[in-house]
mmCIF file of C-alpha atoms and ligand atoms in Angstrom:
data_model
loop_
_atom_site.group_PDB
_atom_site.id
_atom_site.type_symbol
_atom_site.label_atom_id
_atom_site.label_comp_id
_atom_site.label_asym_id
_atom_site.label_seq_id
_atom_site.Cartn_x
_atom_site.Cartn_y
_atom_site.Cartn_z
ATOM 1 C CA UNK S 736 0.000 0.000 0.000
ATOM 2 C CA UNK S 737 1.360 3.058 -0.931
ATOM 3 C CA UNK S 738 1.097 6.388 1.525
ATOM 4 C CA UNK S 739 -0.497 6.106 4.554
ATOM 5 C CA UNK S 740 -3.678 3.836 5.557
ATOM 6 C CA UNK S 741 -6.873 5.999 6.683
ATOM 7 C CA UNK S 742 -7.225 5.683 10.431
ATOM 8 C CA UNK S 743 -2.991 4.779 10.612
ATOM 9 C CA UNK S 744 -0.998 7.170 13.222
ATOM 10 C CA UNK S 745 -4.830 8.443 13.593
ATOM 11 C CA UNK S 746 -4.810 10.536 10.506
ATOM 12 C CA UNK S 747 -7.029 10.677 7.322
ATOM 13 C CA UNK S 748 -5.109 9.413 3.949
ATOM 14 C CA UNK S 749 -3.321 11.823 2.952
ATOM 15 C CA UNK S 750 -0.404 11.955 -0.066
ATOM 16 C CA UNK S 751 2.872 10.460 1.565
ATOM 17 C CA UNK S 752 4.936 13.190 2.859
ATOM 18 C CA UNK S 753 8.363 14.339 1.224
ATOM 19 C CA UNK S 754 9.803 13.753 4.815
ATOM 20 C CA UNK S 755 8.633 10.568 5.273
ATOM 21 C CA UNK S 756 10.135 9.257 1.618
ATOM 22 C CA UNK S 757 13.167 10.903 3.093
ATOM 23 C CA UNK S 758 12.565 9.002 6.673
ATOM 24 C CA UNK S 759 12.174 5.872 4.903
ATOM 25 C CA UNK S 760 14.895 6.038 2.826
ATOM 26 C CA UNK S 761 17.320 7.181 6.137
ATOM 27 C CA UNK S 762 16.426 3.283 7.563
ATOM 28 C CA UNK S 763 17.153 1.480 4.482
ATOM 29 C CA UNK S 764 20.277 3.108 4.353
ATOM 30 C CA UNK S 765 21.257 3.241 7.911
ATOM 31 C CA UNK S 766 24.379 1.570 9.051
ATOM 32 C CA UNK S 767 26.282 2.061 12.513
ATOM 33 C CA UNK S 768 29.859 3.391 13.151
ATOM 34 C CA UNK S 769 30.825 0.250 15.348
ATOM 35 C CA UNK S 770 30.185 -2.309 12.608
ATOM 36 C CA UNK S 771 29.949 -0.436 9.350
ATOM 37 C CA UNK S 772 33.520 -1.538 8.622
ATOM 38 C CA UNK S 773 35.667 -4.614 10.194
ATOM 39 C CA UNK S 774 37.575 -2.015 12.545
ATOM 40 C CA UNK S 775 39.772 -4.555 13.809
ATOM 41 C CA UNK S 776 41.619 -5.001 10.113
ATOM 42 C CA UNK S 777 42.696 -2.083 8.964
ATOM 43 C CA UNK S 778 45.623 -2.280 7.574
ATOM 44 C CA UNK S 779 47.844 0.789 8.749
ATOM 45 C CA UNK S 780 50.655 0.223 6.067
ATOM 46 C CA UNK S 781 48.180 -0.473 2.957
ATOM 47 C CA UNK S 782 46.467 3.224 4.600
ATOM 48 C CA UNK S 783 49.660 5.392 4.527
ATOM 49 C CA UNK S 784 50.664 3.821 1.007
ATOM 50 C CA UNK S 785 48.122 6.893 -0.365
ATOM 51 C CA UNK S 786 48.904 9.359 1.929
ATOM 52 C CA UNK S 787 46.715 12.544 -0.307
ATOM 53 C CA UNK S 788 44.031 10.582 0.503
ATOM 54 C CA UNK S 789 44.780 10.599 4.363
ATOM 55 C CA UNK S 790 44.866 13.840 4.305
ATOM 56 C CA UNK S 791 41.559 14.526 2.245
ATOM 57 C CA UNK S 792 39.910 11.910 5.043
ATOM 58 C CA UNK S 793 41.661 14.532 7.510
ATOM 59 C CA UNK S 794 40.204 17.559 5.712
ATOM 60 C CA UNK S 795 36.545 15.623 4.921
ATOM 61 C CA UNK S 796 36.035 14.897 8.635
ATOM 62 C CA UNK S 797 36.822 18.549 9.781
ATOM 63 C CA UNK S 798 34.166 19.980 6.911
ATOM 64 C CA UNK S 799 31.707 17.077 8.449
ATOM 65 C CA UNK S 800 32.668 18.312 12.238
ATOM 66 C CA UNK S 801 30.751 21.599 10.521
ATOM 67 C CA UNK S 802 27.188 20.643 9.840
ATOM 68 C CA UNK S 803 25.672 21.487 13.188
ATOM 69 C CA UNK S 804 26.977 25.437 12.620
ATOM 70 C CA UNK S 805 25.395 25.311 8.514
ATOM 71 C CA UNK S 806 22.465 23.448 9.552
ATOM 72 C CA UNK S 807 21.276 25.076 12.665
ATOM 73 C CA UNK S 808 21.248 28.273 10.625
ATOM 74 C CA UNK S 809 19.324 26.647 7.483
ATOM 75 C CA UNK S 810 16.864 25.079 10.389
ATOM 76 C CA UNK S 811 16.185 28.477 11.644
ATOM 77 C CA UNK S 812 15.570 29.992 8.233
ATOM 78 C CA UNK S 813 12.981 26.810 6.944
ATOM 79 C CA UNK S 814 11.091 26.695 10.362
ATOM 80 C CA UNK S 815 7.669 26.796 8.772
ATOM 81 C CA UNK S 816 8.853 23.749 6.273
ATOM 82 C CA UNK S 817 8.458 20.502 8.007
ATOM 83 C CA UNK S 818 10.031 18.411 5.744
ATOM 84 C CA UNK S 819 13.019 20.803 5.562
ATOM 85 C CA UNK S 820 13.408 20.374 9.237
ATOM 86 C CA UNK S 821 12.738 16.784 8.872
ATOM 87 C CA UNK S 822 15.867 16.157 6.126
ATOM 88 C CA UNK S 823 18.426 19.044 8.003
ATOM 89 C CA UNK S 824 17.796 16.914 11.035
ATOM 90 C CA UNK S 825 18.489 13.227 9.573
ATOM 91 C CA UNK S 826 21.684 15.577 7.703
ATOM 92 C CA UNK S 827 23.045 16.567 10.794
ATOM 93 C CA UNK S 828 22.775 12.494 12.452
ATOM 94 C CA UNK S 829 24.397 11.281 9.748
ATOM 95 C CA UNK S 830 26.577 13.893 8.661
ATOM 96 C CA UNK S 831 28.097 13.398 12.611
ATOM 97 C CA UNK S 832 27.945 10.236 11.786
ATOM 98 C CA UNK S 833 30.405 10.751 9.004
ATOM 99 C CA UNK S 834 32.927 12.959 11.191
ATOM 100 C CA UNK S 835 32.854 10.489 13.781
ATOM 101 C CA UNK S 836 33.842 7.262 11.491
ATOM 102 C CA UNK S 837 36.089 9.401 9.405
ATOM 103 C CA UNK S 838 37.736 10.719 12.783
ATOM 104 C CA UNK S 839 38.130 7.456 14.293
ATOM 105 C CA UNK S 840 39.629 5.886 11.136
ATOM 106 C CA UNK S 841 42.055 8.271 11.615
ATOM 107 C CA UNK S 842 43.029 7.871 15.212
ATOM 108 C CA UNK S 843 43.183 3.570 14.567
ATOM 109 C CA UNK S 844 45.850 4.352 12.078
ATOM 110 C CA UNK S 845 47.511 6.876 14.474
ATOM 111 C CA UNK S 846 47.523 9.801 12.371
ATOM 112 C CA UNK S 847 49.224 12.946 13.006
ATOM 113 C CA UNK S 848 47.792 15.579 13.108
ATOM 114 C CA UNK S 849 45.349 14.426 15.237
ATOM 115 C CA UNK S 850 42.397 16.179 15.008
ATOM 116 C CA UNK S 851 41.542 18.363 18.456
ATOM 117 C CA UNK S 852 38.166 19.756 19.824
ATOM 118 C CA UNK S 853 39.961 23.186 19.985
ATOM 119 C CA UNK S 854 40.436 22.679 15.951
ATOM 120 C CA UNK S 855 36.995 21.890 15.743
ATOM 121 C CA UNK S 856 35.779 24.613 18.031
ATOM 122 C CA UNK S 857 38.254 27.385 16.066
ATOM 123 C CA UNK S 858 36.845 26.462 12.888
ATOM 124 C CA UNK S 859 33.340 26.876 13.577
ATOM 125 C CA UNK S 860 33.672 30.269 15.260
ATOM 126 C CA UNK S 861 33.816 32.460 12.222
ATOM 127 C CA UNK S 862 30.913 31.543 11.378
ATOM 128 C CA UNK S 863 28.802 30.598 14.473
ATOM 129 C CA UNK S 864 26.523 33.858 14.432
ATOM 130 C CA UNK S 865 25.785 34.200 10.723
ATOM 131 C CA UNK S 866 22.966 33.777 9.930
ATOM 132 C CA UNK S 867 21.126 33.333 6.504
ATOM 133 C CA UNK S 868 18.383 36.156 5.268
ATOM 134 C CA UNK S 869 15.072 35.305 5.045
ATOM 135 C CA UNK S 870 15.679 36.205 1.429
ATOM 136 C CA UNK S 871 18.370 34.201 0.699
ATOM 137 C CA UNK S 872 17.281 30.650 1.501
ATOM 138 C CA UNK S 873 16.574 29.317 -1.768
ATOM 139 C CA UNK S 874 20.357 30.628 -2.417
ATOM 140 C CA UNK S 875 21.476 28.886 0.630
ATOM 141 C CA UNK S 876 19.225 25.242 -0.485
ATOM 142 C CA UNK S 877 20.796 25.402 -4.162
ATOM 143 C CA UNK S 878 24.386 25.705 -2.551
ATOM 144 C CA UNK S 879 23.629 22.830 0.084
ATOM 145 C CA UNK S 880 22.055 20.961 -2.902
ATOM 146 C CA UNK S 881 25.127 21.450 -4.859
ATOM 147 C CA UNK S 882 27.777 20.497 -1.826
ATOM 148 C CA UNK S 883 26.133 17.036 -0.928
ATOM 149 C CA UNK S 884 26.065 16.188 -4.297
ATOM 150 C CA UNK S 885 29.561 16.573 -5.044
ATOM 151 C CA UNK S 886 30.819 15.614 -1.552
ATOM 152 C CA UNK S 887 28.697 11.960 -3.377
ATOM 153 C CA UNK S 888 31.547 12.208 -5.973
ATOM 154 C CA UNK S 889 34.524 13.173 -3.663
ATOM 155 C CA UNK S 890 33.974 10.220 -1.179
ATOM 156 C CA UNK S 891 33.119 7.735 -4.095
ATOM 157 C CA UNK S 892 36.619 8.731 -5.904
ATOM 158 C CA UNK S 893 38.558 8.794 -2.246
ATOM 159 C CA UNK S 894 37.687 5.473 -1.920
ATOM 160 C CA UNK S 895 38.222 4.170 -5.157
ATOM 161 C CA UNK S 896 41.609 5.738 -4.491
ATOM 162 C CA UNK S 897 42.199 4.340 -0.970
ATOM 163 C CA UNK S 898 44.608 1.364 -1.059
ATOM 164 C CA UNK S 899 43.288 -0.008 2.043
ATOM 165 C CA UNK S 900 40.281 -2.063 2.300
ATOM 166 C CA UNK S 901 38.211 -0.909 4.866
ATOM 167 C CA UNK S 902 38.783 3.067 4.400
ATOM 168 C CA UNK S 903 37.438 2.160 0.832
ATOM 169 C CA UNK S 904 34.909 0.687 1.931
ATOM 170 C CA UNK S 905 33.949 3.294 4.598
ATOM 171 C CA UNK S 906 33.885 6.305 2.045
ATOM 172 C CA UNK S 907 31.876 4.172 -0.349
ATOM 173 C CA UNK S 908 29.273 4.044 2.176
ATOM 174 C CA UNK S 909 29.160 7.483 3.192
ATOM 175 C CA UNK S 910 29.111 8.225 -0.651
ATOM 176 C CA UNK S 911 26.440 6.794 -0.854
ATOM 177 C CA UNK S 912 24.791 8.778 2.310
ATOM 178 C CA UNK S 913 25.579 12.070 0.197
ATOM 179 C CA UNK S 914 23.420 10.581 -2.885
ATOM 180 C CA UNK S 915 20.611 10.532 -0.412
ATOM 181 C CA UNK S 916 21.404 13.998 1.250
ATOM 182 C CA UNK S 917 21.938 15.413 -2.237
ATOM 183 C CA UNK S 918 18.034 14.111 -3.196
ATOM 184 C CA UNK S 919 16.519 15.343 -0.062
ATOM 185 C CA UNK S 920 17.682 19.059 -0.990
ATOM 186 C CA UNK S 921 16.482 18.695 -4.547
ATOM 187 C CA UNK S 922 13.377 17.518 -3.011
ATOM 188 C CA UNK S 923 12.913 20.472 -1.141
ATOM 189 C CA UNK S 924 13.911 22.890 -3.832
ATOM 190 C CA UNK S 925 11.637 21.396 -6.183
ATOM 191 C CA UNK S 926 8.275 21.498 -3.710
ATOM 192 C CA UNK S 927 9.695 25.611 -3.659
ATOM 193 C CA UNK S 928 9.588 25.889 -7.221
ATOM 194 C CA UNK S 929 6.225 24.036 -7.449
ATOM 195 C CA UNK S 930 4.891 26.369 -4.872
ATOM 196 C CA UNK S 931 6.166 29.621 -7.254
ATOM 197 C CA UNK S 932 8.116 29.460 -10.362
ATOM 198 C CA UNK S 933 8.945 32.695 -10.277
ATOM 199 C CA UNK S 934 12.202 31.614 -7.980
ATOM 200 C CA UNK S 935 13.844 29.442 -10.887
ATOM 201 C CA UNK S 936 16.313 32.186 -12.050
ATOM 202 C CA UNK S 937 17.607 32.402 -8.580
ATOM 203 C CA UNK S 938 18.017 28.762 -8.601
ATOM 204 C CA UNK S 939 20.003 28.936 -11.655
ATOM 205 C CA UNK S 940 21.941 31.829 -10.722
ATOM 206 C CA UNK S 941 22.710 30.215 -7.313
ATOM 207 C CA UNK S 942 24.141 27.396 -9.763
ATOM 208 C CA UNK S 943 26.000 29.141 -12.179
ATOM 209 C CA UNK S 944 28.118 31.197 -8.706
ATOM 210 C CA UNK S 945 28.084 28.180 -6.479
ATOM 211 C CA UNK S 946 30.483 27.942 -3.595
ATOM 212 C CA UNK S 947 31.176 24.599 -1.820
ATOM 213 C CA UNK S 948 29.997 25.587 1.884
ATOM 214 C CA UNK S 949 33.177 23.402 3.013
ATOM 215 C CA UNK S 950 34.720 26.739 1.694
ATOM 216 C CA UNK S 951 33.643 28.375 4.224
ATOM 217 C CA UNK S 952 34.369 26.165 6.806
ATOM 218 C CA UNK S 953 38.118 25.717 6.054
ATOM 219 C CA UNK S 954 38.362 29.268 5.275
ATOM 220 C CA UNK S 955 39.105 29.105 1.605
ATOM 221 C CA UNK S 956 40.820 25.401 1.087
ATOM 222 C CA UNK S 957 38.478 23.628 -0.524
ATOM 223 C CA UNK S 958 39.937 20.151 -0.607
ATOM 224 C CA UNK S 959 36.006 18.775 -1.601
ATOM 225 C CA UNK S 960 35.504 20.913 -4.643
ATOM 226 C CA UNK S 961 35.111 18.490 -7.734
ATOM 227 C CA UNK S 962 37.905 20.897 -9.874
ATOM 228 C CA UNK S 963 38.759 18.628 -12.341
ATOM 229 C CA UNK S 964 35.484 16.232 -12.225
ATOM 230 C CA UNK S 965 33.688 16.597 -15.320
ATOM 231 C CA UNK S 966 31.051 13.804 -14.552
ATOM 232 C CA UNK S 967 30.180 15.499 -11.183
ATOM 233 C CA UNK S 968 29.556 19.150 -12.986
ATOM 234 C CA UNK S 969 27.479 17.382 -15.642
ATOM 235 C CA UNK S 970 25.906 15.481 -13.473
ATOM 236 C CA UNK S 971 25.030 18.646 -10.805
ATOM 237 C CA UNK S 972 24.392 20.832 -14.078
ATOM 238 C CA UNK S 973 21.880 18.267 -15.097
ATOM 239 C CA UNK S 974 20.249 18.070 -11.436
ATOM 240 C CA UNK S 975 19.628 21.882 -11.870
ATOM 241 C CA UNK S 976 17.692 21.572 -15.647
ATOM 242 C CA UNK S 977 15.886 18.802 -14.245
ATOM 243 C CA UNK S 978 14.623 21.303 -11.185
ATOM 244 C CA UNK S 979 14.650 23.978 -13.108
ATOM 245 C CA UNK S 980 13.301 23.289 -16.795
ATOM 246 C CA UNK S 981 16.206 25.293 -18.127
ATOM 247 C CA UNK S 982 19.792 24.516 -19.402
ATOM 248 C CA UNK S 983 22.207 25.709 -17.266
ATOM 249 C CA UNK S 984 24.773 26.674 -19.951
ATOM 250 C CA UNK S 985 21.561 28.471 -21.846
ATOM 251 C CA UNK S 986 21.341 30.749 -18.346
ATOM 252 C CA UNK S 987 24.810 31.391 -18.197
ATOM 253 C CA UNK S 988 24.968 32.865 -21.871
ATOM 254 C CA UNK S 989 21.809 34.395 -20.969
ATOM 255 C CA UNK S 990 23.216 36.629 -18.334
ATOM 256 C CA UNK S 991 26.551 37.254 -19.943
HETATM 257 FE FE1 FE2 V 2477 28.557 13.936 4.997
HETATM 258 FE FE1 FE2 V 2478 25.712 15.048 3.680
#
């Protein structure tokens, strides 16, 4: 049965909620930090054989340590929007989630620098108190849109470069997390644009001058930025025609 049976949770039928696809699909793809890799066999030499990935695990884990700073403030902005609150909030478990695996893969293969709650605590402060205009949330869900879907592609091409088993296996997982996280901002963006079309060239135009929000949080270095990924740009330029009914080169041309 699809939606939700009259008389079930004591409501009337009613069309199944964006949040609860987004609940749904949260359980099938749950997994736990104790046993979502074999933690006893990592190998520690086959890890520090690709040591640029090391430190992009270092650098993923400290953008991760982030979300509760960038989410509180998108939270605040989409109060009225239950399913917004509903996908920020299953974000920020298992974006923590993510920072917590990724830190603790780090610590079983002892590696320096070790990542400190003062580090955590100084890169968060910049930004702590901003918060984002009431006008500038669709701006804000396009950029969040845009980071989760190409964090998808940096994890998935970490691990395929990660020489040792289990981190590979790891960042395929949370790659896979992103795919979902990615969806659920589409999601909400789209139920915006189906509410008013008039907001699609801000969509677009919070495309064509996107800024990964990991940017911000490692104040400039952007070691998650797809530079140099062609698939994950056509693949993010052809989330934003499929939202938006419009090419995104066609915009850009546009408003040359
Ligand atoms: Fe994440
Ligand atoms: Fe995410």
């Amino acid at each position: 049965v699809v939606g939700v049976k009259p008389g079930l949770y004591g409501e009337r039928r009613r069309a199944t909620s964006l949040y609860v696809r987004h609940a749904a699909a949260a359980e099938r793809g749950a997994w736990s930090v104790s046993s979502v890799i074999d933690w006893s066999v990592i190998d520690r030499e086959l890890a520090y054989r690709t040591p640029a990935v090391l430190s992009a695990v270092r650098e993923a884990a400290l953008i991760e340590s982030f979300h509760p700073v960038n989410l509180a403030r998108l939270m605040r902005a989409s109060w009225d929007d239950i399913d917004a609150g509903v996908c920020f909030s299953l974000e920020a478990y298992e974006g923590f989630k993510h920072f917590h695996a990724l830190r603790t893969y780090l610590e079983a293969i002892a590696y320096e620098p070790a990542i400190t709650t003062a580090e955590l605590v100084t890169l968060r402060e910049p930004a702590a108190f901003v918060d984002i205009e009431a006008d500038q949330l669709i701006e804000r869900l396009v950029e969040f849109m845009l980071s989760e879907h190409l964090a998808a592609y940096f994890f998935r091409r970490l691990g395929e470069q990660s020489e040792e088993p289990q981190l590979a296996l790891l960042l395929g997982i949370i790659s896979a997390d992103e795919v979902r996280h990615a969806q659920a901002a589409s999601d909400l963006i789209r139920k915006r644009i189906r509410a008013d079309r008039s907001i699609i060239p801000r969509v677009l135009e919070a495309a064509a001058s996107f800024r990964h929000f990991g940017e911000e949080a490692l104040g400039g270095a952007v070691p998650v930025a797809m530079h140099g990924d062609p698939l994950a740009i056509r693949t993010f330029a052809r989330r934003i025609e499929r939202l938006c009914g419009v090419r995104l080169v066609d915009h850009m041309k546009a408003s040359l």
